[in-house]
PDB file of C-alpha atoms in Angstrom:
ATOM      1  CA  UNK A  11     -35.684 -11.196  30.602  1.00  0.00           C
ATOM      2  CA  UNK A  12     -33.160 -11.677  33.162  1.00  0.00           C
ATOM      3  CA  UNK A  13     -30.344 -14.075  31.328  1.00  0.00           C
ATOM      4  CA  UNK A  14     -27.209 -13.239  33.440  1.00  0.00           C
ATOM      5  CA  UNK A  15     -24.677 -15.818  35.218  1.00  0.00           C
ATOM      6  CA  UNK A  16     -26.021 -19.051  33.209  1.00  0.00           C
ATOM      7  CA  UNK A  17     -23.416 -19.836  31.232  1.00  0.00           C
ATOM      8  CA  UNK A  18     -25.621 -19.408  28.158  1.00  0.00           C
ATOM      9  CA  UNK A  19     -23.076 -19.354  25.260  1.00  0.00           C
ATOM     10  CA  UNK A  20     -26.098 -18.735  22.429  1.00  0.00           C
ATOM     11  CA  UNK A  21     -28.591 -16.420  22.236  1.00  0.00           C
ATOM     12  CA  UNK A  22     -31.639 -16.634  20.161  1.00  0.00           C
ATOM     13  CA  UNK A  23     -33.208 -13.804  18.076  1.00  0.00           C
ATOM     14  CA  UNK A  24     -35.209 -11.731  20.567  1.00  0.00           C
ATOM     15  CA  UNK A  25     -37.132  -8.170  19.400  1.00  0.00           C
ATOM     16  CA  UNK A  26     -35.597  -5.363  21.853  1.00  0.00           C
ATOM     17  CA  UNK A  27     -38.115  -3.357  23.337  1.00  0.00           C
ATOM     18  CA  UNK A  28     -38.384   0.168  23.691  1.00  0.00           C
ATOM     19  CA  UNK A  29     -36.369   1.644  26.497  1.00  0.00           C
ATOM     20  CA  UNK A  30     -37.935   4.542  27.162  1.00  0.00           C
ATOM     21  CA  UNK A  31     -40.876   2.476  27.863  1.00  0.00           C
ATOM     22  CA  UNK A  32     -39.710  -0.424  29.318  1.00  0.00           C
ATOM     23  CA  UNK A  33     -36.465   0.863  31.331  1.00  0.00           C
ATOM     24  CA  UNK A  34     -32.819  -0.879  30.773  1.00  0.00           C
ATOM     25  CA  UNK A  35     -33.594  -3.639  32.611  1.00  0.00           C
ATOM     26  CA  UNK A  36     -35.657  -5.565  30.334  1.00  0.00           C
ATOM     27  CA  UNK A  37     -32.817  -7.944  28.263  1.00  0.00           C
ATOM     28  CA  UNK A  38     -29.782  -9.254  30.620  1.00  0.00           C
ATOM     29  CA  UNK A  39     -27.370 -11.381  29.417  1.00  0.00           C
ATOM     30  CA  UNK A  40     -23.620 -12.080  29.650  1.00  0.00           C
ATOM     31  CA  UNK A  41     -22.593 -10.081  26.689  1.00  0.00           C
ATOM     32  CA  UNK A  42     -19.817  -7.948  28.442  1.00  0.00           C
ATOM     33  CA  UNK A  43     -16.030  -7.902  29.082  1.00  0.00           C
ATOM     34  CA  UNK A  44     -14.326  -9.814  30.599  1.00  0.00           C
ATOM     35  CA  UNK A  45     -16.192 -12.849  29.757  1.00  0.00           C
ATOM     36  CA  UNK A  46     -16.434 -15.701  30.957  1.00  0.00           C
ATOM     37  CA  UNK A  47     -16.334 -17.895  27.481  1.00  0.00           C
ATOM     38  CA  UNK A  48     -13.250 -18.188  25.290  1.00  0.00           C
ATOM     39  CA  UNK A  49     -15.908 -15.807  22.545  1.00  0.00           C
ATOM     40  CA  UNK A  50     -17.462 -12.842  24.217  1.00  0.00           C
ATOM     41  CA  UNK A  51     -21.243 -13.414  23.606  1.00  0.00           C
ATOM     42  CA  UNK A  52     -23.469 -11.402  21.272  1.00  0.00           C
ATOM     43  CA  UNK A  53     -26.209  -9.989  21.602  1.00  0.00           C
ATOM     44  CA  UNK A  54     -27.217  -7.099  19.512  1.00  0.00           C
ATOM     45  CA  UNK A  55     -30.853  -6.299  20.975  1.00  0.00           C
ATOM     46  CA  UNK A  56     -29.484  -6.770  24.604  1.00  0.00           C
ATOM     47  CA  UNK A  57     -30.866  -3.690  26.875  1.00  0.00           C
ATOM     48  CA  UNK A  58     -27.694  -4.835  29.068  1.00  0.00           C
ATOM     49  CA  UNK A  59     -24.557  -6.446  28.854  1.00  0.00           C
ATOM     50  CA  UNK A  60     -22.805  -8.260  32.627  1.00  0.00           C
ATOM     51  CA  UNK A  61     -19.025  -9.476  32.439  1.00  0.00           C
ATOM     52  CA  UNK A  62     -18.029 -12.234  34.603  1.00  0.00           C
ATOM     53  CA  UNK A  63     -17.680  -9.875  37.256  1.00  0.00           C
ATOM     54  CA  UNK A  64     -21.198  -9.504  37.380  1.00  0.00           C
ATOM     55  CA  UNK A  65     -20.862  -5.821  36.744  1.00  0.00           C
ATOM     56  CA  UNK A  66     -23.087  -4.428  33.964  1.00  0.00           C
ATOM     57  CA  UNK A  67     -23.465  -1.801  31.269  1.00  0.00           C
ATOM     58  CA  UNK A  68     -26.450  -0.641  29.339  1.00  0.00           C
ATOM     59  CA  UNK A  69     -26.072  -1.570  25.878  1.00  0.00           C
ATOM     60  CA  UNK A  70     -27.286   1.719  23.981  1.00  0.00           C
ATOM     61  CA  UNK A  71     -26.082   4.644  21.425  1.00  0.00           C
ATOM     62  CA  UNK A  72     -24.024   7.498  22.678  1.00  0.00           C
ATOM     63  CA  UNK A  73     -24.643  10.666  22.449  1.00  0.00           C
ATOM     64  CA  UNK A  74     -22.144  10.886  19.942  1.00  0.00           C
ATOM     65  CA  UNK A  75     -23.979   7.859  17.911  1.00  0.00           C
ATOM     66  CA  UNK A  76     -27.214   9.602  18.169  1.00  0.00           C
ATOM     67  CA  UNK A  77     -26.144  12.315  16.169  1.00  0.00           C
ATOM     68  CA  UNK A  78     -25.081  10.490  13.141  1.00  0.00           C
ATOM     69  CA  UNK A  79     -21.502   9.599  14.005  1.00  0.00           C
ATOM     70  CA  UNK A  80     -20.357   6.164  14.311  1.00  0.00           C
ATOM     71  CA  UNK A  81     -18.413   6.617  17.344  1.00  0.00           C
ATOM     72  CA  UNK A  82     -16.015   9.187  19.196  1.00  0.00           C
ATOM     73  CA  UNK A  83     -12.939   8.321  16.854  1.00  0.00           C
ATOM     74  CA  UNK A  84     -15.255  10.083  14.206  1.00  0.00           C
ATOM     75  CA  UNK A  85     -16.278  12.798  16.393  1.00  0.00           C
ATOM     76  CA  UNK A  86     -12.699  13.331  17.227  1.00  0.00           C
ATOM     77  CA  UNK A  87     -11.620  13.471  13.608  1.00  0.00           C
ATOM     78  CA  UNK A  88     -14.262  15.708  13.029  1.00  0.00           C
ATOM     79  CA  UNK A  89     -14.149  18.204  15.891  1.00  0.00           C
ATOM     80  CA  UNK A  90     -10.430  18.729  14.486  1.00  0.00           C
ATOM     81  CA  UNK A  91     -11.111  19.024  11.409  1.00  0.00           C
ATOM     82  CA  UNK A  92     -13.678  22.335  12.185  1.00  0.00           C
ATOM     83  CA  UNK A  93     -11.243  22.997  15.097  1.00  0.00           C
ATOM     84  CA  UNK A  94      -8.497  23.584  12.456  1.00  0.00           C
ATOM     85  CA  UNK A  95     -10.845  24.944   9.687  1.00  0.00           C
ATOM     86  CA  UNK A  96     -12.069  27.738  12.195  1.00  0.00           C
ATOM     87  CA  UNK A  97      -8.497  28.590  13.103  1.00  0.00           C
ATOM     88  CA  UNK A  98      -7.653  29.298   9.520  1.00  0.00           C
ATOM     89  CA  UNK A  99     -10.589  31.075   8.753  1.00  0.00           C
ATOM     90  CA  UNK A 100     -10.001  33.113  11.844  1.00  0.00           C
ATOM     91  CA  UNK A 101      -6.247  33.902  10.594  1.00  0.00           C
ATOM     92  CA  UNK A 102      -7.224  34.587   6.925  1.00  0.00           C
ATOM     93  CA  UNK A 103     -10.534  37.284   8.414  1.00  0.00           C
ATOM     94  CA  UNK A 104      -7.985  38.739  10.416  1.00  0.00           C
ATOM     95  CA  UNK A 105      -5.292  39.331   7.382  1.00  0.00           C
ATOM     96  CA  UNK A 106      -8.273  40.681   5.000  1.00  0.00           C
ATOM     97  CA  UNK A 107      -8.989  43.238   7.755  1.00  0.00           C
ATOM     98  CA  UNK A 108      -5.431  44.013   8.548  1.00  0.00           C
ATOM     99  CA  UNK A 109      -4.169  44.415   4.661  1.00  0.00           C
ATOM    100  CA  UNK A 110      -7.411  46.810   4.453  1.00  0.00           C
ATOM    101  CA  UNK A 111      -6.142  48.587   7.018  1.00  0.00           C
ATOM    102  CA  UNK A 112      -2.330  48.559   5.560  1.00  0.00           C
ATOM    103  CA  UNK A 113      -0.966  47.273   8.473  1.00  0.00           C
ATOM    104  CA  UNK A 114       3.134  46.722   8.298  1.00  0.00           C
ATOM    105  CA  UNK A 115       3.190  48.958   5.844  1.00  0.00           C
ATOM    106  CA  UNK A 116       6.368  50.152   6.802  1.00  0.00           C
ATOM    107  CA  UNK A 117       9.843  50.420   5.764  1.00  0.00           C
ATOM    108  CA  UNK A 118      12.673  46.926   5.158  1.00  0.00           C
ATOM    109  CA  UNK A 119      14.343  47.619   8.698  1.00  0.00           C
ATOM    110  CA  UNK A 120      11.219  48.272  10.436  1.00  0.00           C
ATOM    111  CA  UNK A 121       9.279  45.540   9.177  1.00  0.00           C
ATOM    112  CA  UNK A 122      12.314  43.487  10.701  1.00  0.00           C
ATOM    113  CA  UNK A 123      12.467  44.784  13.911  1.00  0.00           C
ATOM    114  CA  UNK A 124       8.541  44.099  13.897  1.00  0.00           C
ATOM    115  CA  UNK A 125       8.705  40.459  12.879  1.00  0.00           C
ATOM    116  CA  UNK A 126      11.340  40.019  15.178  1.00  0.00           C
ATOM    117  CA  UNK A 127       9.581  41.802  18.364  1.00  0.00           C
ATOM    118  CA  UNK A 128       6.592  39.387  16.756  1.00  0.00           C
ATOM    119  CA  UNK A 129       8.464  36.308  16.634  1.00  0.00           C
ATOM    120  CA  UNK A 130       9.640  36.376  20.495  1.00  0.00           C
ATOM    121  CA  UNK A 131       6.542  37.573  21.589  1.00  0.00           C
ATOM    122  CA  UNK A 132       5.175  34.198  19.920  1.00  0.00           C
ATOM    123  CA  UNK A 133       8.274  32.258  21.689  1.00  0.00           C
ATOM    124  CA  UNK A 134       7.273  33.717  25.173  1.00  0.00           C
ATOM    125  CA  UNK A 135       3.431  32.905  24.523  1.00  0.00           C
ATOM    126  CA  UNK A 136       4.448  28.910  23.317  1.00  0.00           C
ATOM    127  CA  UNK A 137       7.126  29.019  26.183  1.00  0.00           C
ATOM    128  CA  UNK A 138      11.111  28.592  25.385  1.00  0.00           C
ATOM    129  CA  UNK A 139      10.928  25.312  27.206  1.00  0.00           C
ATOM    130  CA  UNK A 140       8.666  23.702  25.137  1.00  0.00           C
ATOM    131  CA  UNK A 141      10.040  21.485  22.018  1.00  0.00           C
ATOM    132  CA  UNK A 142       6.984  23.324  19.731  1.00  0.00           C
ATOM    133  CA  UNK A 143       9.283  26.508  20.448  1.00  0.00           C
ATOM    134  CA  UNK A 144      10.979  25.112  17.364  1.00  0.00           C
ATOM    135  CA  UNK A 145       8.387  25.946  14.675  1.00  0.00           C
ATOM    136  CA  UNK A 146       8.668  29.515  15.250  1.00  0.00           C
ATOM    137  CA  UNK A 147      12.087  29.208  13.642  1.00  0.00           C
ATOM    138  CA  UNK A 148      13.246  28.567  10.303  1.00  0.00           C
ATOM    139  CA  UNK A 149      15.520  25.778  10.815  1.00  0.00           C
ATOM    140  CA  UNK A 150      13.798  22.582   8.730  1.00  0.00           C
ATOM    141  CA  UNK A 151      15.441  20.110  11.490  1.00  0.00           C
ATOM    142  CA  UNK A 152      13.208  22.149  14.095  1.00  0.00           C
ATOM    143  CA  UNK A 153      10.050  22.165  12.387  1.00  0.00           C
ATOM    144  CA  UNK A 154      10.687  18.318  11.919  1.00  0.00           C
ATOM    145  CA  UNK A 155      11.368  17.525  15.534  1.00  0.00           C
ATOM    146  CA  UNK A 156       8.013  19.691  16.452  1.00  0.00           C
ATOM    147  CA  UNK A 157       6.223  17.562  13.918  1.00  0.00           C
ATOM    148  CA  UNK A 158       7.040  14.077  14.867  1.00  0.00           C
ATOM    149  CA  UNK A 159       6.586  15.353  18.590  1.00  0.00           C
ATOM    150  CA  UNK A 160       3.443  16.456  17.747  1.00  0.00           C
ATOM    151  CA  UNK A 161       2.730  12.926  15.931  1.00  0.00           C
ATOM    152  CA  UNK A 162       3.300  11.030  18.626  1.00  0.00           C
ATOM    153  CA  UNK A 163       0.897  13.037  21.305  1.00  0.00           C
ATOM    154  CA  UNK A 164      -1.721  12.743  18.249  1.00  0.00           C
ATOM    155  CA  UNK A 165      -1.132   8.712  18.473  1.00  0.00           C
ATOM    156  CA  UNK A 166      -1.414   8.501  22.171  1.00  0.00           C
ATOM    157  CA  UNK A 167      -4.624  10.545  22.040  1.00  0.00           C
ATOM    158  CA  UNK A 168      -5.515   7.775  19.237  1.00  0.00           C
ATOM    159  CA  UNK A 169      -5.179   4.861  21.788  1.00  0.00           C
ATOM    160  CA  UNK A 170      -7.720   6.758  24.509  1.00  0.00           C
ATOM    161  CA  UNK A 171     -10.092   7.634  21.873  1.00  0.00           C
ATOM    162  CA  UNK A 172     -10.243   3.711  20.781  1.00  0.00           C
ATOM    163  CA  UNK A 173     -10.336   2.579  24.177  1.00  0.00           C
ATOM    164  CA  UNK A 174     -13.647   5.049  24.969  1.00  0.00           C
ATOM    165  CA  UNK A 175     -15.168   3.134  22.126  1.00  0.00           C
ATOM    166  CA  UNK A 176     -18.521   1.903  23.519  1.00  0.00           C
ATOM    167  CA  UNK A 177     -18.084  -1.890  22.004  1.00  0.00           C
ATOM    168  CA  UNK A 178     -18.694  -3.735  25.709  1.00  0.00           C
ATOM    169  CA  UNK A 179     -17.811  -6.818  23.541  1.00  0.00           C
ATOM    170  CA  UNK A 180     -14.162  -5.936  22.946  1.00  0.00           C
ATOM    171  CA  UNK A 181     -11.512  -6.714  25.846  1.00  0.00           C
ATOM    172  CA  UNK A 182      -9.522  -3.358  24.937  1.00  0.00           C
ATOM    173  CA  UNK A 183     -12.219  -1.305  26.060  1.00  0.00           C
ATOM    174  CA  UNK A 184     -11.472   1.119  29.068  1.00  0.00           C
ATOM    175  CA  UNK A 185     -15.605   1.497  30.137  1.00  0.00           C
ATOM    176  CA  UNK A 186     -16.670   0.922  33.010  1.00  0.00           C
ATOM    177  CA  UNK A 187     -19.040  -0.970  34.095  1.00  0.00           C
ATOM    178  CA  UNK A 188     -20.993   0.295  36.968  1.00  0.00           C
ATOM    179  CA  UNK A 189     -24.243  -1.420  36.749  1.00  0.00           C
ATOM    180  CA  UNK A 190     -25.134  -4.148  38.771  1.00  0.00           C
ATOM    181  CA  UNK A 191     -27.953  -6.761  38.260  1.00  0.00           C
ATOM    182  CA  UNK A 192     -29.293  -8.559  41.173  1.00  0.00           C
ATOM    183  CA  UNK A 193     -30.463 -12.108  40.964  1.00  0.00           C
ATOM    184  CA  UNK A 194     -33.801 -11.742  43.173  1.00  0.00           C
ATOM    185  CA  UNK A 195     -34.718  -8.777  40.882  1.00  0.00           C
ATOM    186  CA  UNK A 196     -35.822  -7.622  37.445  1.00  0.00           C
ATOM    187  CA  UNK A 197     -34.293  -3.825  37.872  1.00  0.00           C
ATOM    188  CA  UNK A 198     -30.925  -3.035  37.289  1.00  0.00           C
ATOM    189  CA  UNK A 199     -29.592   0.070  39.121  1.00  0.00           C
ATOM    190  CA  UNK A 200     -26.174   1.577  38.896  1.00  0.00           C
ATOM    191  CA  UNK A 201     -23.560   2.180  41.566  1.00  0.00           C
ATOM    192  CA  UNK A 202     -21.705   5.106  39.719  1.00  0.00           C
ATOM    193  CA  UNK A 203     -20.498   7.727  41.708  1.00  0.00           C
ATOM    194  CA  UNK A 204     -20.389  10.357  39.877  1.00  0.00           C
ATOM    195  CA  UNK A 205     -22.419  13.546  40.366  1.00  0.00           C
ATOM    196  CA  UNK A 206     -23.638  16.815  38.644  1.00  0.00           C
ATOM    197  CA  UNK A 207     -21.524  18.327  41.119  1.00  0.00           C
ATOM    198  CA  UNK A 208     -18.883  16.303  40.750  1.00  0.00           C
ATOM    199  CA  UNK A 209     -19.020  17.022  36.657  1.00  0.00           C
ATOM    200  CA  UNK A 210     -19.052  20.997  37.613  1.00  0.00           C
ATOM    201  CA  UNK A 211     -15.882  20.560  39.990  1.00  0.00           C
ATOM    202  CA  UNK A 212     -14.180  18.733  36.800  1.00  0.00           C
ATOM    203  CA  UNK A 213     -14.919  21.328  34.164  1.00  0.00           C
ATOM    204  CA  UNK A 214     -13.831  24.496  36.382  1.00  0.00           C
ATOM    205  CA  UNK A 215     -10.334  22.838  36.783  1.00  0.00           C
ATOM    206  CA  UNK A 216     -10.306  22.263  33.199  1.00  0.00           C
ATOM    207  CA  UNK A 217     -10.899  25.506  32.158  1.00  0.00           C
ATOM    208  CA  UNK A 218      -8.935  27.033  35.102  1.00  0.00           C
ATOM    209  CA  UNK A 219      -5.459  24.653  33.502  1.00  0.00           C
ATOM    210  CA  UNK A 220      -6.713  25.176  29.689  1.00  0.00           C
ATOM    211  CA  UNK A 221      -7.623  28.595  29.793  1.00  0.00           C
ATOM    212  CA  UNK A 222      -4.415  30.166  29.814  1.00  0.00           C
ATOM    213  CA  UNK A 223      -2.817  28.016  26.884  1.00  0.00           C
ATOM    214  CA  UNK A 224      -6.674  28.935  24.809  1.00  0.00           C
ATOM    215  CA  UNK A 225      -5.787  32.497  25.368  1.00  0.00           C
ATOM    216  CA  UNK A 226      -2.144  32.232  24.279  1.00  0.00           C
ATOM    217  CA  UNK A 227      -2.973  29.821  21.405  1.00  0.00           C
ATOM    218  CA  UNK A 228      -5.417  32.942  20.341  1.00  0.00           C
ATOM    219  CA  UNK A 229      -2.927  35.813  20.536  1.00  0.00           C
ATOM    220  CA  UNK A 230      -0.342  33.441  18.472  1.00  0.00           C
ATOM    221  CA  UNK A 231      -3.695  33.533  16.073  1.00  0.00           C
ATOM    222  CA  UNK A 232      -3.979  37.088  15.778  1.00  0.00           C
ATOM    223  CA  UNK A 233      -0.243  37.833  15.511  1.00  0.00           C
ATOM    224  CA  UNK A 234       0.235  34.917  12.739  1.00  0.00           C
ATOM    225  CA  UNK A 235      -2.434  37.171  11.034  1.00  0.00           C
ATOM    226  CA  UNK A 236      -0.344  40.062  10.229  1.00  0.00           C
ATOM    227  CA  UNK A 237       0.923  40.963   6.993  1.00  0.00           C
ATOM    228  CA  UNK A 238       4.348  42.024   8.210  1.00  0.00           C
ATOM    229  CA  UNK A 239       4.548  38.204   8.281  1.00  0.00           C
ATOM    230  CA  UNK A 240       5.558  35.953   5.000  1.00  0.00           C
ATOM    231  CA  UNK A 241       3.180  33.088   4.127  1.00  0.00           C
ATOM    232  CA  UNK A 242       6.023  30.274   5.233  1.00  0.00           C
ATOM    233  CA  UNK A 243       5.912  32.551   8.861  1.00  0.00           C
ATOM    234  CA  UNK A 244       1.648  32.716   8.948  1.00  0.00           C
ATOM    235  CA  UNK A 245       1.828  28.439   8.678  1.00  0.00           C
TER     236      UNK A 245
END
């Protein structure tokens, strides 16, 4: 049911068929951004949304969706949550097995020179240049300059995670929509050109760029798991 480009500013109550049997292709209509109406039509059982544009999008779960979640601004609440859960249980594993093992169990002046040698070993791994240099100090106008620094790069990363959102209904949207429709035909195809290869290429430079901070961001793990440390210093 091909419904695209007329201008149709209602749609009635059609059944959606299965798309694994019956492709994407099977319910077109004008339900995408930017419209072409002053309301963005709906259509909830729509195999495929077009904007005025003519481009298209299929109108289906993510993978994200299809595991339970209601979208990535859930997933990315909840892959931080576990992400900071596993660091903590990785600290607190590695202070069992080091107060076991009486690590730091030294004398006052050596236990200094230790936390010191510690604490600019942690400043060289987070980088003297970098404003999140300030929590390894004690100062509380550091800590709160790190903190609202690192409350504002939270909020940006807020804004993209909104905009991935896959409501093709919704003008603040950032997806694209590579699919086109053709009017002398009942298959959609799509135009993207992105590739497997492509996708590899991507992830090797982001593990090439990450890799180092994952591996510093790991020491500072390990060394914040010492018992030489206070509890203020292991936060």
């Amino acid at each position: 049911l091909q419904l695209q480009s007329n201008r149709i500013t209602g749609m009635p109550t059609i059944p959606r068929l299965n798309d694994n049997i019956h492709g994407r292709s099977t319910f077109v209509a004008d339900c995408g951004v930017p419209s072409d109406f002053d309301e963005t039509l709906e259509c909830d059982n729509c195999t495929m949304c077009c904007n005025i544009n003519e481009d298209c999008h299929p109108q289906e779960k993510t993978k994200v969706q299809k595991l339970g979640l209601k979208g990535y601004t859930e997933f990315g609440a909840v892959l931080l949550t576990c992400f900071i859960a596993l660091c903590c249980m990785v600290a607190f594993l590695l202070y069992i097995t080091a107060r076991r093992k009486n690590i730091g169990n030294t004398g006052t002046s050596e236990m200094m020179t230790s936390i010191k040698k510690v604490d600019m070993y942690a400043l060289s791994k987070i980088g003297k240049d970098s404003v999140y240099s300030y929590f390894v100090t004690d100062k509380v106008c550091g800590w709160f300059i790190a903190l609202v620094t690192l409350g504002i790069q939270v909020g940006i990363l807020v804004f993209f995670i909104l905009a991935s959102e896959p409501n093709l209904q919704n003008d603040s949207t950032d997806i694209q929509f590579t699919w086109h429709c053709p009017r002398d035909t009942d298959v959609c195809y799509n135009r993207t050109d992105l590739t497997n290869l492509g996708w590899f290429f991507f992830c090797v430079l982001m593990i090439a760029f990450l890799s180092k901070d994952m591996i510093n961001g790991s020491k500072l793990i390990y060394h914040s798991a010492k018992i030489t440390h206070s509890f203020k210093s292991r936060i």
